[in-house]
Short mmCIF file of C-alpha atoms in Angstrom, two decimals:
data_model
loop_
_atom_site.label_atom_id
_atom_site.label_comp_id
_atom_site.label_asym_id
_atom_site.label_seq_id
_atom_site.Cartn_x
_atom_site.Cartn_y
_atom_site.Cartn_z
CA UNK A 1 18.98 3.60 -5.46
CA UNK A 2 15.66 3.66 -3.76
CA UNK A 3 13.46 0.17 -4.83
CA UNK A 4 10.23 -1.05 -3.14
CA UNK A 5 9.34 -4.30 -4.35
CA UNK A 6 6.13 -5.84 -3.59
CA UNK A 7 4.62 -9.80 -3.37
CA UNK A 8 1.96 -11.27 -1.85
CA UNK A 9 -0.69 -11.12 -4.17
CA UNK A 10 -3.18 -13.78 -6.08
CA UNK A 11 -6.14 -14.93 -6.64
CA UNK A 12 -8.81 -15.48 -3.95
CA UNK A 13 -12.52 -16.01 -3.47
CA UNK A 14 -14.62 -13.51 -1.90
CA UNK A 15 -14.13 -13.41 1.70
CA UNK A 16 -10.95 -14.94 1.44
CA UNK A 17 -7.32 -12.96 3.30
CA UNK A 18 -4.12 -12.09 1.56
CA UNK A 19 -1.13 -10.22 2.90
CA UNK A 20 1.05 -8.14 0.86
CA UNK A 21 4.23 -7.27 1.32
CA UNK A 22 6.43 -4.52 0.01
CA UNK A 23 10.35 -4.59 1.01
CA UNK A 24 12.30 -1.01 0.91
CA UNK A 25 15.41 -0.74 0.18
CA UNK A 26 18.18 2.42 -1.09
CA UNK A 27 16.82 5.21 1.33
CA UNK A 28 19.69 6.95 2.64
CA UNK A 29 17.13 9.84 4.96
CA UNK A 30 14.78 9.24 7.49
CA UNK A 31 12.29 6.26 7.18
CA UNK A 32 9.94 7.51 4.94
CA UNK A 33 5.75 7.46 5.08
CA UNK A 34 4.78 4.55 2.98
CA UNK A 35 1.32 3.39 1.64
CA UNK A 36 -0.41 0.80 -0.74
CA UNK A 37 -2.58 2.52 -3.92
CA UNK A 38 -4.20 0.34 -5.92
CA UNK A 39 -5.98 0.74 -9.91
CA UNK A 40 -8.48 -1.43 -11.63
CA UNK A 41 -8.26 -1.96 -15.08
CA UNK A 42 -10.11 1.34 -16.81
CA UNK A 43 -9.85 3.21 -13.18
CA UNK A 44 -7.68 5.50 -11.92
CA UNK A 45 -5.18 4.63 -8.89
CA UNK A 46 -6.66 5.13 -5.78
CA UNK A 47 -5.01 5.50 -1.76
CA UNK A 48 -5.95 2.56 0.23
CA UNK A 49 -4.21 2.06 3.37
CA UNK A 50 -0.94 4.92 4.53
CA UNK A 51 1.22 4.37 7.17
CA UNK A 52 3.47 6.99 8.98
CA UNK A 53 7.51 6.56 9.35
CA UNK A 54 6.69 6.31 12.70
CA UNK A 55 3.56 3.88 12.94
CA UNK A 56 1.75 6.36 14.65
CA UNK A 57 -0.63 7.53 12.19
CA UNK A 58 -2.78 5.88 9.57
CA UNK A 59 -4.92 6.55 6.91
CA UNK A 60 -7.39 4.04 5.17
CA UNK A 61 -10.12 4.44 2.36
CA UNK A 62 -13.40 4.41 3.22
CA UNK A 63 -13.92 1.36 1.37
CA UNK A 64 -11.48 -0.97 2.88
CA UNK A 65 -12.07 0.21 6.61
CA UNK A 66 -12.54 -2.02 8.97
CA UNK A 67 -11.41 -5.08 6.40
CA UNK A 68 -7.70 -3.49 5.49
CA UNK A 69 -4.89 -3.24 8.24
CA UNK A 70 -1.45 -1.42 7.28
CA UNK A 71 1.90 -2.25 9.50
CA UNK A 72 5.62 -2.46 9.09
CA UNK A 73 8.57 -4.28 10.61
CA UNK A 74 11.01 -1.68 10.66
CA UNK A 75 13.74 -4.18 11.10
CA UNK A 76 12.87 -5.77 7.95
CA UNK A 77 12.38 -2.54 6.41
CA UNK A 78 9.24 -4.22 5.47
CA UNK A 79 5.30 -2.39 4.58
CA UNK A 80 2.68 -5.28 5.41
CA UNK A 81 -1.28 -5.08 4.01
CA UNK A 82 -3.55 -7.81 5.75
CA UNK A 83 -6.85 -7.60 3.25
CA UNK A 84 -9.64 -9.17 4.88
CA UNK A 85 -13.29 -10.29 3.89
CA UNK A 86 -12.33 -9.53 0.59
CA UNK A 87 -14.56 -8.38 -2.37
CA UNK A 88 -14.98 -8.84 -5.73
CA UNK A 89 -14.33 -5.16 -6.62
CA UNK A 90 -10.55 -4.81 -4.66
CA UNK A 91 -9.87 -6.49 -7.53
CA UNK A 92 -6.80 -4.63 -8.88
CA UNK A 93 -3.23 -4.21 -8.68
CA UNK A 94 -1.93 -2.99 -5.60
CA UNK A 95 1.21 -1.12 -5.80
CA UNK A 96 3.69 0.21 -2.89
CA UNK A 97 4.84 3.54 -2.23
CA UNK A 98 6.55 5.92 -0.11
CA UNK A 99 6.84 9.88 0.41
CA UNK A 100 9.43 11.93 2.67
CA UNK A 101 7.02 13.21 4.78
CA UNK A 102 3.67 11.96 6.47
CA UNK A 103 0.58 13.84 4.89
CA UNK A 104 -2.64 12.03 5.62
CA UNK A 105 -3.90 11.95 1.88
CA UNK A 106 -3.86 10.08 -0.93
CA UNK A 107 -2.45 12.35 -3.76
CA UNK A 108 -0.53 9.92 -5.69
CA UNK A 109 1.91 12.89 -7.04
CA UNK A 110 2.93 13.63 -3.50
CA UNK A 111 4.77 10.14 -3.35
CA UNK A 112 8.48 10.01 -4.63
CA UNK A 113 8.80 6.15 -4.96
CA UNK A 114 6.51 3.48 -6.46
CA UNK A 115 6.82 -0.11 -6.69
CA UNK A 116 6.07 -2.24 -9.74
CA UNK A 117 2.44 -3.33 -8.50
CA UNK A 118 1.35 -7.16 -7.63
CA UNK A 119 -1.87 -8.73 -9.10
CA UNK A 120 -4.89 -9.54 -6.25
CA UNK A 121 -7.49 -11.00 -8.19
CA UNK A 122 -10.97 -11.69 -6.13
CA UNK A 123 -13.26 -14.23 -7.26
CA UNK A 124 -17.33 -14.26 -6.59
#
């Protein structure tokens, strides 16, 4: 049984870090693509950072560019976020996920497995 299960979130000020985690565990095929989506309350759930089984490819919203940086530890079968310089409006909660195959968008219905979401909560 495929489960992703993420941590790492809280509550920060603006321009604070946090790191989220997501651990994967149950996939019996090839390391999947993985990525982090994220909804605000009365928004739909957006792509913000995707990550290729591989490491060799990434894809990041416009909006976190530059702030956001996806990675893995493959070993630890582990899907990293570093959020930096953070802003009031990534408030939201941040969920894990992960498709079979590496497609560099964000449509949510492509991705097979979700995780149960962690809280980031930015302060101004």
């Amino acid at each position: 049984q495929v489960q992703l299960a993420e941590s790492g979130g809280g509550s920060v000020q603006a321009g604070g870090s946090l790191r989220l985690s997501c651990v994967a565990s149950g996939f019996t095929y090839r390391r999947p693509s993985m990525g982090w989506f994220r909804q605000a309350p009365g928004k739909e759930r957006e792509g913000v950072a995707l990550l290729s089984a591989g490491g060799g490819s990434t894809l990041y919203a416009d909006s976190v560019k530059g702030r956001f940086t996806i990675s893995q530890d493959s070993a630890k079968n582990t899907l990293y976020l570093q959020m930096n310089s953070l802003k009031a409006e990534d408030t939201a909660t941040y969920y894990c996920a992960a498709r079979r195959i590496w497609y560099a968008n964000f449509n949510a219905a492509e991705f097979d497995y979700w995780g149960q979401g962690t809280q980031v909560t930015i302060s101004s």
